[in-house]
PDB file of C-alpha atoms in Angstrom:
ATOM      1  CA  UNK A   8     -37.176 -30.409  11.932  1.00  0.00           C
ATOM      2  CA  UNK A   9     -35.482 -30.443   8.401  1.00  0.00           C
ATOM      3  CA  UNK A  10     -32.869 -32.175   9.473  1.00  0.00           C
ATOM      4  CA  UNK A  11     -35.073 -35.455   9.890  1.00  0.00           C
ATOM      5  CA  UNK A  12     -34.856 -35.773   6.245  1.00  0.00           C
ATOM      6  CA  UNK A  13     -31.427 -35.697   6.200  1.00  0.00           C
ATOM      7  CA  UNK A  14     -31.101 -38.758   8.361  1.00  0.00           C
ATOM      8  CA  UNK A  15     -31.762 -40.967   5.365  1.00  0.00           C
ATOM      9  CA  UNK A  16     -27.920 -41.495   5.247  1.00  0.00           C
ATOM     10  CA  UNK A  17     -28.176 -43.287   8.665  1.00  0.00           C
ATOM     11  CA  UNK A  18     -30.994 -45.821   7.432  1.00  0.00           C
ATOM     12  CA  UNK A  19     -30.753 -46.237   3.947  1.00  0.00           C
ATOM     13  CA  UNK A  20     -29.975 -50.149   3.703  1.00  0.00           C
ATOM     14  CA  UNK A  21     -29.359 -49.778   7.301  1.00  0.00           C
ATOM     15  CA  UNK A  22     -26.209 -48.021   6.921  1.00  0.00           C
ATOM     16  CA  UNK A  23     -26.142 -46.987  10.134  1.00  0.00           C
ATOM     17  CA  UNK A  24     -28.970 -48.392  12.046  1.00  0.00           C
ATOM     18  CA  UNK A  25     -32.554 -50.493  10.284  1.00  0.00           C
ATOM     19  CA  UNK A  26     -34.624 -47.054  11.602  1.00  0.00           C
ATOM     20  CA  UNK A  27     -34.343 -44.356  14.430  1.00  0.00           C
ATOM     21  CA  UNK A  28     -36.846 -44.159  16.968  1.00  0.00           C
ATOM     22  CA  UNK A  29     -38.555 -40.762  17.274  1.00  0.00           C
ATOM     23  CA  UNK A  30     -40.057 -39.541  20.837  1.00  0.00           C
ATOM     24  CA  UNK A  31     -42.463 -36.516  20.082  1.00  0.00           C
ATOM     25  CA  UNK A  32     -45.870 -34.753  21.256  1.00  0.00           C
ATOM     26  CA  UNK A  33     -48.981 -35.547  19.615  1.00  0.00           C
ATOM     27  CA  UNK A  34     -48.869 -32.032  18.172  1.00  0.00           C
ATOM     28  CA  UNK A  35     -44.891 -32.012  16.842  1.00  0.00           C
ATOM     29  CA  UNK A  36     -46.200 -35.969  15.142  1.00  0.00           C
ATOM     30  CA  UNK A  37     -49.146 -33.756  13.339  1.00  0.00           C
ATOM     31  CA  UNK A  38     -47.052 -31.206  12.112  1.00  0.00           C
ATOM     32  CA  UNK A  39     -44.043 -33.125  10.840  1.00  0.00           C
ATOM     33  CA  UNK A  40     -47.435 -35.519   9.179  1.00  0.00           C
ATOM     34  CA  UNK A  41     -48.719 -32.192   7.490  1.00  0.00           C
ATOM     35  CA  UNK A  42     -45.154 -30.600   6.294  1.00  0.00           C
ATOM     36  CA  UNK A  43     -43.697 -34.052   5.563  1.00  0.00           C
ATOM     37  CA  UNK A  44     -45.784 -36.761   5.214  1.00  0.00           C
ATOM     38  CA  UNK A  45     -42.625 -38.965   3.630  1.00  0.00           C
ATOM     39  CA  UNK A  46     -41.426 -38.998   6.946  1.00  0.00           C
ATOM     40  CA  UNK A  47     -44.160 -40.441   8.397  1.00  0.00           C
ATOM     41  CA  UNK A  48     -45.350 -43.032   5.586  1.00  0.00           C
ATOM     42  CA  UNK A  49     -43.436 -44.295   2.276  1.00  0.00           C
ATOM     43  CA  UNK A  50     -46.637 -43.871   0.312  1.00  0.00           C
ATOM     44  CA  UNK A  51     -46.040 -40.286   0.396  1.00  0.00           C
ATOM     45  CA  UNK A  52     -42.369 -40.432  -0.574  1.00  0.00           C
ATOM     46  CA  UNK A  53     -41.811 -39.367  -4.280  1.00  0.00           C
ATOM     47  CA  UNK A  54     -38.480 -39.731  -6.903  1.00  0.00           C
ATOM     48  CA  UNK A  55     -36.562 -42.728  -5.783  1.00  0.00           C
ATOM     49  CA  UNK A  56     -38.675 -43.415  -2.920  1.00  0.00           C
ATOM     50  CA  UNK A  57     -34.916 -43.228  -0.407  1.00  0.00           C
ATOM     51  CA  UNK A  58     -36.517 -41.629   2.781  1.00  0.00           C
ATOM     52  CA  UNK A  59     -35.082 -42.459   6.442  1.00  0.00           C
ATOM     53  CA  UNK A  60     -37.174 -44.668   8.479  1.00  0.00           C
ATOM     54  CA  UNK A  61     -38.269 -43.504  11.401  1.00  0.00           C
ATOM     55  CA  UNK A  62     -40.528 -45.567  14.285  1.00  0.00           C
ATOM     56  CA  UNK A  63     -42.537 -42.733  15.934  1.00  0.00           C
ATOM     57  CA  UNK A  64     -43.212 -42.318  19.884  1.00  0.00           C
ATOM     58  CA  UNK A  65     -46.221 -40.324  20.970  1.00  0.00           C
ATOM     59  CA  UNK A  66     -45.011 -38.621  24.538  1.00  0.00           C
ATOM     60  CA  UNK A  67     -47.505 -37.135  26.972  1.00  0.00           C
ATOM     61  CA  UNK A  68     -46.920 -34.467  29.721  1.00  0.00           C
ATOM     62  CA  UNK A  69     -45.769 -35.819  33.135  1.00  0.00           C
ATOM     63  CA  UNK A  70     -46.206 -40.014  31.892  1.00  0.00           C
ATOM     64  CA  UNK A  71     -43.329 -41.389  32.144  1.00  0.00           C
ATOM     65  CA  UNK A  72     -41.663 -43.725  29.344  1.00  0.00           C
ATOM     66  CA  UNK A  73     -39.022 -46.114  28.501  1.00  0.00           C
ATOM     67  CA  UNK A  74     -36.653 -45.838  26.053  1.00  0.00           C
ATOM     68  CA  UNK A  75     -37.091 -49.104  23.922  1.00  0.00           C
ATOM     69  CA  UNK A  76     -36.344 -51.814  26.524  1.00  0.00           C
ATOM     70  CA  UNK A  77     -33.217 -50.043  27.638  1.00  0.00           C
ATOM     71  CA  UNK A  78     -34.379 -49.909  31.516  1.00  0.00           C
ATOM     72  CA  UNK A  79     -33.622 -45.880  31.018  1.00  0.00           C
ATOM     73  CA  UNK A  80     -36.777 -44.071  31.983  1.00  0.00           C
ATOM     74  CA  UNK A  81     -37.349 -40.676  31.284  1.00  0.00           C
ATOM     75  CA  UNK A  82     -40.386 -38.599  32.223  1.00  0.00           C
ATOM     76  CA  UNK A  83     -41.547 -34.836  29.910  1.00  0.00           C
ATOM     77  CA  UNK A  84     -43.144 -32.103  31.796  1.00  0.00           C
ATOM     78  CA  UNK A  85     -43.911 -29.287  29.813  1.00  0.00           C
ATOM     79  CA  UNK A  86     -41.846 -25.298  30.255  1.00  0.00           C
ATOM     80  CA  UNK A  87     -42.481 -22.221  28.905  1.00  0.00           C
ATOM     81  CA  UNK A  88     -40.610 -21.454  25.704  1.00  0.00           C
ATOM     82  CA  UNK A  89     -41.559 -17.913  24.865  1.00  0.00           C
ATOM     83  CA  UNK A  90     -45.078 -17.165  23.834  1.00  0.00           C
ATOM     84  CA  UNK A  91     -47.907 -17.596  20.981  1.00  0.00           C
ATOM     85  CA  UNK A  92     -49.098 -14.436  19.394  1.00  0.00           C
ATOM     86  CA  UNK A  93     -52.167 -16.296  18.500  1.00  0.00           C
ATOM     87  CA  UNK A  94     -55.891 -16.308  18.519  1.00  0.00           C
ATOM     88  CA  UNK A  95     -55.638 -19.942  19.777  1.00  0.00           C
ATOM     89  CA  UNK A  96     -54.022 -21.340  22.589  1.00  0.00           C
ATOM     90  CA  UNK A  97     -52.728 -24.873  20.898  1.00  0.00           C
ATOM     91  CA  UNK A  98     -50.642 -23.940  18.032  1.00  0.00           C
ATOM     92  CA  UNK A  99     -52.298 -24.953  14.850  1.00  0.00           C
ATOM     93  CA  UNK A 100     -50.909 -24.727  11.048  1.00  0.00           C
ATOM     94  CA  UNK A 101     -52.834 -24.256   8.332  1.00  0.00           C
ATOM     95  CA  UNK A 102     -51.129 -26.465   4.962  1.00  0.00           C
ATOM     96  CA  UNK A 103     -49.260 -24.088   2.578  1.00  0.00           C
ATOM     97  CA  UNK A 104     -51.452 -22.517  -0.535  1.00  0.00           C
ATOM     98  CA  UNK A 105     -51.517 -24.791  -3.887  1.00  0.00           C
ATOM     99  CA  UNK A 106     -52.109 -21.370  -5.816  1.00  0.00           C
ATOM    100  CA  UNK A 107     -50.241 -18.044  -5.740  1.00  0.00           C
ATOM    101  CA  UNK A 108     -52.385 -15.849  -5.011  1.00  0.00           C
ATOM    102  CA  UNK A 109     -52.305 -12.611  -7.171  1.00  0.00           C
ATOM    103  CA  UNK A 110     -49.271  -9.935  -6.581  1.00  0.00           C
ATOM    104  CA  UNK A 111     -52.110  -7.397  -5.835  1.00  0.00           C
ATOM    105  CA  UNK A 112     -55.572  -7.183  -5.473  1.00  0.00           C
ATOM    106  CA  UNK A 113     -58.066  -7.974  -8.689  1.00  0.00           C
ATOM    107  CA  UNK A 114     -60.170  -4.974  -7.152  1.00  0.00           C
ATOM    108  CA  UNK A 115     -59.026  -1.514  -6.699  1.00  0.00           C
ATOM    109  CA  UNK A 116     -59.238  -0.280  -3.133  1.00  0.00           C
ATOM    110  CA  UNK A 117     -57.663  -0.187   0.334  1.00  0.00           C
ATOM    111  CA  UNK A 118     -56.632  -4.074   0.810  1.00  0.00           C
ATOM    112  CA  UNK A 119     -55.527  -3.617   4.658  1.00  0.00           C
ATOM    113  CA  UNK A 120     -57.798  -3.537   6.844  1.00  0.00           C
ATOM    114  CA  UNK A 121     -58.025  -0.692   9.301  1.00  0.00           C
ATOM    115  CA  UNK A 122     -57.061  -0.050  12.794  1.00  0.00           C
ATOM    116  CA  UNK A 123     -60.150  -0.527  14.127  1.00  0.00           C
ATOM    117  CA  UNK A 124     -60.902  -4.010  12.265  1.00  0.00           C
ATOM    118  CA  UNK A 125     -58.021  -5.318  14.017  1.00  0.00           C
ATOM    119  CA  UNK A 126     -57.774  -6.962  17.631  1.00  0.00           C
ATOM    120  CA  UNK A 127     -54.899  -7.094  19.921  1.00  0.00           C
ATOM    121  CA  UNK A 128     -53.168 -10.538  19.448  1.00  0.00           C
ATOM    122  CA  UNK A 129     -54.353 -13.336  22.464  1.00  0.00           C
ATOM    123  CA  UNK A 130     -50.655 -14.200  24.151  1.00  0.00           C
ATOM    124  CA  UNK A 131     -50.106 -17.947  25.550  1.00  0.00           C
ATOM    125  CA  UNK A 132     -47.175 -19.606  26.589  1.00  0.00           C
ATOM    126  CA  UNK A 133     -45.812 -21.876  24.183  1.00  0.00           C
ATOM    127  CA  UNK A 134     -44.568 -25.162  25.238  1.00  0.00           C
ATOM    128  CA  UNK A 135     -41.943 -27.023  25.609  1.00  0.00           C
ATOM    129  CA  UNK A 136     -40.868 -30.439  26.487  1.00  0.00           C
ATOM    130  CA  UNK A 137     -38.385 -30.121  29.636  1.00  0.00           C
ATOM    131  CA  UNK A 138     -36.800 -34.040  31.164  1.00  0.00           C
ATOM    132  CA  UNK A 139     -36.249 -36.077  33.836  1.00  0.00           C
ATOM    133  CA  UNK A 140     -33.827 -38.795  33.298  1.00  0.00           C
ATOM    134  CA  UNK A 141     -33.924 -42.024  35.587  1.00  0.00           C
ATOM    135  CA  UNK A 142     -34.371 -39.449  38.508  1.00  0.00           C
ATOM    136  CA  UNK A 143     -31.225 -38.487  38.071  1.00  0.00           C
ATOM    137  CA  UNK A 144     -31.071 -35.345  35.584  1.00  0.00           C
ATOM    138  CA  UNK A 145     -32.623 -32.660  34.486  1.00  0.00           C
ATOM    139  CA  UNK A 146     -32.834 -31.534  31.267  1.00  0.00           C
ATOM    140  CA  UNK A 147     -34.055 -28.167  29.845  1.00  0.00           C
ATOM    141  CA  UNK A 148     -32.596 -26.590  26.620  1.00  0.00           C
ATOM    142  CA  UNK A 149     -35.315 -24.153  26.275  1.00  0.00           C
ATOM    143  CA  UNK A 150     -37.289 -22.543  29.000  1.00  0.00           C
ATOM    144  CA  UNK A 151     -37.698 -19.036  29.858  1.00  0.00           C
ATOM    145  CA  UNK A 152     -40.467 -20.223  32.630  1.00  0.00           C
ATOM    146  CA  UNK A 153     -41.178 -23.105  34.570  1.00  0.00           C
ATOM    147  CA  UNK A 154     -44.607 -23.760  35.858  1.00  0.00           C
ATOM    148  CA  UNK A 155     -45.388 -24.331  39.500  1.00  0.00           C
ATOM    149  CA  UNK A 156     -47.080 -27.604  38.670  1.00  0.00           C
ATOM    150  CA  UNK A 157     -43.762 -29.279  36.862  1.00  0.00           C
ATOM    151  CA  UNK A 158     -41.421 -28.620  40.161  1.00  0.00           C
ATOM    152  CA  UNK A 159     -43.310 -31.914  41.803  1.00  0.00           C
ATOM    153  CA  UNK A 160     -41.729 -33.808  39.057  1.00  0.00           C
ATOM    154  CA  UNK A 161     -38.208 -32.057  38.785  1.00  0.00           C
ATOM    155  CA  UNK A 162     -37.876 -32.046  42.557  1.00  0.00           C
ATOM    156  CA  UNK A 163     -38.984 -35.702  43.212  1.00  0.00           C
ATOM    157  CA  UNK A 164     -36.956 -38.352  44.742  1.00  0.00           C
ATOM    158  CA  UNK A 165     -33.475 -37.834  45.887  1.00  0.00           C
ATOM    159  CA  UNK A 166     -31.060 -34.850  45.062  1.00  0.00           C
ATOM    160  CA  UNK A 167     -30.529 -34.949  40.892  1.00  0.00           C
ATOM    161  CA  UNK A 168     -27.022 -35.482  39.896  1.00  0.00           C
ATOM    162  CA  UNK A 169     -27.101 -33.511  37.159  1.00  0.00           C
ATOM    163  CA  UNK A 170     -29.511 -30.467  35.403  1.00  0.00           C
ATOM    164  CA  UNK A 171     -29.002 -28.775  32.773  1.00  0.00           C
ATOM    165  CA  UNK A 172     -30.434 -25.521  31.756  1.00  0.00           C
ATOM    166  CA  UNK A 173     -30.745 -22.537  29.556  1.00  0.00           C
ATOM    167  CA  UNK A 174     -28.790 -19.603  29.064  1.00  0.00           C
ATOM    168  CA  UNK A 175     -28.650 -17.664  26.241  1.00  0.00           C
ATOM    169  CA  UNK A 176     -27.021 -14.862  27.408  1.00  0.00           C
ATOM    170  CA  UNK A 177     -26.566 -12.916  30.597  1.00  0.00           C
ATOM    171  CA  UNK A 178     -30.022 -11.076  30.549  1.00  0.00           C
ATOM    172  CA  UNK A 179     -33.079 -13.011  29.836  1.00  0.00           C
ATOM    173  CA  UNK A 180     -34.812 -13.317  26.481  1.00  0.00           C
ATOM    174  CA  UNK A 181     -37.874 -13.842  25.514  1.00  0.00           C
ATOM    175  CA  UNK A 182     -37.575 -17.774  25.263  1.00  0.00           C
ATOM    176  CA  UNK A 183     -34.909 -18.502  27.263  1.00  0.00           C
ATOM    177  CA  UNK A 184     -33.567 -17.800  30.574  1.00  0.00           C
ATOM    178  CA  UNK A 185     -30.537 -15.621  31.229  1.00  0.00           C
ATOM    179  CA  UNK A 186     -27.659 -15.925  34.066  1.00  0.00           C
ATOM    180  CA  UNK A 187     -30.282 -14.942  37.010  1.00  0.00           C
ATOM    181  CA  UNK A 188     -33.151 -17.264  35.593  1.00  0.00           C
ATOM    182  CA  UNK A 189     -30.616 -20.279  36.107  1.00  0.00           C
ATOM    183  CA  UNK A 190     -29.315 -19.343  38.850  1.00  0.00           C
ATOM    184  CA  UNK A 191     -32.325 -19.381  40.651  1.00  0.00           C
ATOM    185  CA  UNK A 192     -33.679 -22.688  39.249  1.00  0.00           C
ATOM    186  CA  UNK A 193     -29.655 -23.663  40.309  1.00  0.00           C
ATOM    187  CA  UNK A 194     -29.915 -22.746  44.050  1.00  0.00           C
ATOM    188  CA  UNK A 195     -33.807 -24.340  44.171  1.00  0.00           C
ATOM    189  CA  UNK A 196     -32.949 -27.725  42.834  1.00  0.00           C
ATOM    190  CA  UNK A 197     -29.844 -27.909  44.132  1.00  0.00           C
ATOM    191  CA  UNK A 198     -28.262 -30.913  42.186  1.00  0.00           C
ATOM    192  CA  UNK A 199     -24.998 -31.736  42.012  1.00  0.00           C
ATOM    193  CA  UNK A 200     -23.772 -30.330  39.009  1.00  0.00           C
ATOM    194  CA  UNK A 201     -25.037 -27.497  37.024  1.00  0.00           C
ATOM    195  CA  UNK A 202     -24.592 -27.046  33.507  1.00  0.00           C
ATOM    196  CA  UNK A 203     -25.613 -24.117  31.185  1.00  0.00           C
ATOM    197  CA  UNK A 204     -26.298 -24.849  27.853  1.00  0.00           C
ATOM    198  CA  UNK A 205     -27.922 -22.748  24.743  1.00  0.00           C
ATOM    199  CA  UNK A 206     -25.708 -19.699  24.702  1.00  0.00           C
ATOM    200  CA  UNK A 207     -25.154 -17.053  22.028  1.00  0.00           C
ATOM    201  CA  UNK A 208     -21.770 -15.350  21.511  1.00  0.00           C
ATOM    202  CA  UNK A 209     -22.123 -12.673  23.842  1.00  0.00           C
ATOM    203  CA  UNK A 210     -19.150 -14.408  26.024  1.00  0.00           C
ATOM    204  CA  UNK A 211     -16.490 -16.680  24.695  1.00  0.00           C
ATOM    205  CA  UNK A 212     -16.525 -20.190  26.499  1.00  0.00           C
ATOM    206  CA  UNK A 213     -13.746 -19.463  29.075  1.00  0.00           C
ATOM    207  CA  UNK A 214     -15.411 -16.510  30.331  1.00  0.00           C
ATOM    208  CA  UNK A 215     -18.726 -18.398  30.682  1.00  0.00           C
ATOM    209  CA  UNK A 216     -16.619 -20.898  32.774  1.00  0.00           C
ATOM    210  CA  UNK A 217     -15.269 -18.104  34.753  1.00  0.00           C
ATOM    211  CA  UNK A 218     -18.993 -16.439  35.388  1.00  0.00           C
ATOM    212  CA  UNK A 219     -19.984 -20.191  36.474  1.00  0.00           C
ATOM    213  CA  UNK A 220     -17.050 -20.558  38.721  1.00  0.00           C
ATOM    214  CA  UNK A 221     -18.458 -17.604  40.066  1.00  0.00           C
ATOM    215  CA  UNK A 222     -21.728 -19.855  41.674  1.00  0.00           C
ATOM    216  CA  UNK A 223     -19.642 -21.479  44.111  1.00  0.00           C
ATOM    217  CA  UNK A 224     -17.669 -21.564  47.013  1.00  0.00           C
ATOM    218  CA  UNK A 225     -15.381 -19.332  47.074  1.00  0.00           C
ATOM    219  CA  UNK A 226     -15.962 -15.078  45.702  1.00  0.00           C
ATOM    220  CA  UNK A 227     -13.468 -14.089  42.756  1.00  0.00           C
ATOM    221  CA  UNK A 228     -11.340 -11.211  42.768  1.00  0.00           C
ATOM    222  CA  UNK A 229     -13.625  -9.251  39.538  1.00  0.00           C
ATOM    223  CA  UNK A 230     -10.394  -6.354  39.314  1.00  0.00           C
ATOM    224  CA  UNK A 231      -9.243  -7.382  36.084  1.00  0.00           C
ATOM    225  CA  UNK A 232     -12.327  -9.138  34.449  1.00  0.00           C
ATOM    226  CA  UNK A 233     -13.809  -7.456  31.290  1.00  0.00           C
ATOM    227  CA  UNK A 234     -16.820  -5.839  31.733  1.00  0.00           C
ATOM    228  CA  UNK A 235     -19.255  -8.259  30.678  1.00  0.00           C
ATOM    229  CA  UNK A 236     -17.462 -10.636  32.792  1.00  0.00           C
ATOM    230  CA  UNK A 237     -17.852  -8.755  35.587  1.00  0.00           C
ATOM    231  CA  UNK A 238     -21.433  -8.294  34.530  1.00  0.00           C
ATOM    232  CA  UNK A 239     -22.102 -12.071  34.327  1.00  0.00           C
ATOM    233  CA  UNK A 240     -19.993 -12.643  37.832  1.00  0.00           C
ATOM    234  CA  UNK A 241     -22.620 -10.185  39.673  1.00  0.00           C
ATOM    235  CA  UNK A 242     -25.997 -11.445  38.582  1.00  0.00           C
ATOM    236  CA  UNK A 243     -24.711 -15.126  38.915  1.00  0.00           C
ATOM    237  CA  UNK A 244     -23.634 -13.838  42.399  1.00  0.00           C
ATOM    238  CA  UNK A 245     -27.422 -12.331  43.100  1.00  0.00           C
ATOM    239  CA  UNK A 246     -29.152 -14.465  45.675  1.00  0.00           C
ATOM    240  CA  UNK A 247     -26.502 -16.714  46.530  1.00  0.00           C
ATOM    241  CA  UNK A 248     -25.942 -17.321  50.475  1.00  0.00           C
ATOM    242  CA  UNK A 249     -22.692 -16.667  52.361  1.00  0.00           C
ATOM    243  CA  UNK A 250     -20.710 -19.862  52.302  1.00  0.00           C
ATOM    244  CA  UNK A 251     -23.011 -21.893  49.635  1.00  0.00           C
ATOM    245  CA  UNK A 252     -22.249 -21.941  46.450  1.00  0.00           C
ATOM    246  CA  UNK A 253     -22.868 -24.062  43.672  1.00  0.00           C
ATOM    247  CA  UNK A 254     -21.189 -25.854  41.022  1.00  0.00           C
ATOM    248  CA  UNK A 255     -21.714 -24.624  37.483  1.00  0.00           C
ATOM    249  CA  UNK A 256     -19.793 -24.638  33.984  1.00  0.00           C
ATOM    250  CA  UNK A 257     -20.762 -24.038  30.185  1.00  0.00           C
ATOM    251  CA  UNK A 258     -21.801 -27.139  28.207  1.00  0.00           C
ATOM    252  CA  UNK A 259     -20.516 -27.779  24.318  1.00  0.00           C
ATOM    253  CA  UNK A 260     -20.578 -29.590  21.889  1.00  0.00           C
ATOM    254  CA  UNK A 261     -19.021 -33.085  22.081  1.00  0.00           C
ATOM    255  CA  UNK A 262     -19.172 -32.693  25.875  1.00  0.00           C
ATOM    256  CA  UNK A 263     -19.406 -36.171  27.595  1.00  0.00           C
ATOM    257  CA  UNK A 264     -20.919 -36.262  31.413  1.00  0.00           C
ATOM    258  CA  UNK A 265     -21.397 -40.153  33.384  1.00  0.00           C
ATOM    259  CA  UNK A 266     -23.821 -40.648  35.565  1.00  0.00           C
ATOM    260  CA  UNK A 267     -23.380 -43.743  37.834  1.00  0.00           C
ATOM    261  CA  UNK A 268     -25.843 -45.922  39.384  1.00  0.00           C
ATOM    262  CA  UNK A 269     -24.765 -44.310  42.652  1.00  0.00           C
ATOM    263  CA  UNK A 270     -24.848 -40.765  41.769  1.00  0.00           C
ATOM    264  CA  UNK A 271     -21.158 -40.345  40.980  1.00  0.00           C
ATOM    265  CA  UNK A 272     -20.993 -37.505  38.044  1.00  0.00           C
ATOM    266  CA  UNK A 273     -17.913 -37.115  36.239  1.00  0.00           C
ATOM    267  CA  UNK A 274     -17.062 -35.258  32.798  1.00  0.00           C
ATOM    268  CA  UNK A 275     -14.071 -35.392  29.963  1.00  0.00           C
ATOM    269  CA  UNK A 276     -13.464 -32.008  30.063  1.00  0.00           C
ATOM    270  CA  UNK A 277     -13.808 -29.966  33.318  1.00  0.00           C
ATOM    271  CA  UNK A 278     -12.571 -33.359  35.501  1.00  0.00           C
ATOM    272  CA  UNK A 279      -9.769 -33.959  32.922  1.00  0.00           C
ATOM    273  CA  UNK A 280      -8.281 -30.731  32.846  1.00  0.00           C
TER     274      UNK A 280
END
């Protein structure tokens, strides 16, 4: 979220573009409103007064909406990103003090309470927006569950083209899937192409390419793979049925994939090389 502010270079006498449309939840609008109000009006902005210019979107679970006259549709359903360790099960914010409060307490005494004054946490999920793109693709960058009730949405219509999901690492976290999460929203959806995305540097890139290879067709010989490798090769391997397989590579950055109108997916780096 702090990098909104530093869009300013893109608008600022319309350097780049007059203002940058913004497509959020109600609740992300109210919290970038309560932490930085200059983003959302100029009558907050202070010192020069040079903020970007933004035109806010409010987006709503499972309503589809266009993308400023572009004829590109895409439609939110909401994932499960991790969990709240939280009394309440919409994530509020409370606004930062105005005062420091004293470094310790003005009367003497025990300050924390004690183990019996506190309560076990409540746990919900906390959510997150996952996409789907003119029916075409799926997008997910950070899931670690997906509901029952969004799979009417991601498996609607005709076979996707394209999804791509999270994978930070071979076992799952937390907040995001691992190698056997994906696979097994891979093999369910069964799109065309598969592409991981979110990873942390457990593997370098051409081993993640090699574990991905690993989803399709044909079984790799694992004799001289490194150990994680191997790992990665076996739980991506889990589940899969004799003679299916699945196509599936790492994403990066700068990575280009086309879509066409009839289905046709291509990329600049795995169909170039």
């Amino acid at each position: 979220m702090n990098g909104l502010d530093d869009l300013r270079g893109w608008t600022l006498r319309s350097a780049i573009q007059e203002c940058i449309d913004v497509y959020v939840s109600s609740d992300t609008f109210q919290e970038v409103k309560r932490a930085f109000p200059y983003l959302v009006s100029k009558a907050f902005a202070s010192g020069s007064g040079d903020v970007p210019d933004f035109n806010w979107h409010i987006i709503e679970d499972k309503i589809p909406f266009e993308i400023k006259d572009t004829g590109v549709w895409v439609t939110p359903f909401l994932v499960q990103h991790g969990r709240l360790f939280t009394g309440n099960a919409l994530s509020t914010f409370a606004p930062s003090p105005m005062t420091t409060q004293p470094a310790t307490p003005v009367i003497s005494g025990r300050s924390s309470p004690k183990d019996t004054e506190c309560s076990a946490p409540e746990v919900h999920p906390y959510w997150c927006f996952g996409f789907m793109i003119q029916h075409s693709i799926v997008y997910m960058s950070d899931v670690s569950h997906i509901p029952e009730d969004a799979w009417p949405i991601i498996e609607s219509g005709e076979r996707k083209s394209v999804l791509v999901v999270d994978c930070l690492r071979l076992r799952a976290h937390m907040s995001h899937m691992g190698v056997r999460e994906a696979a097994a929203t891979i093999r369910r959806l069964e799109a065309e192409r598969n592409y991981l995305i979110g990873f942390n540097h457990e593997l370098p890139h051409d081993e993640w390419v090699t574990v991905g290879k690993a989803a399709g067709h044909e079984p790799l010989e694992t004799t001289d793979m490194a150990p994680l490798v191997c790992k990665g090769v076996r739980m991506i391997s889990e589940g899969k049925i004799q003679g299916k397989g699945h196509w599936v590579r790492p994403s990066h950055d700068g990575l280009r994939v086309f879509v066409s109108s009839t289905g046709f997916v291509r990329d600049e780096t795995y169909d170039e090389s």
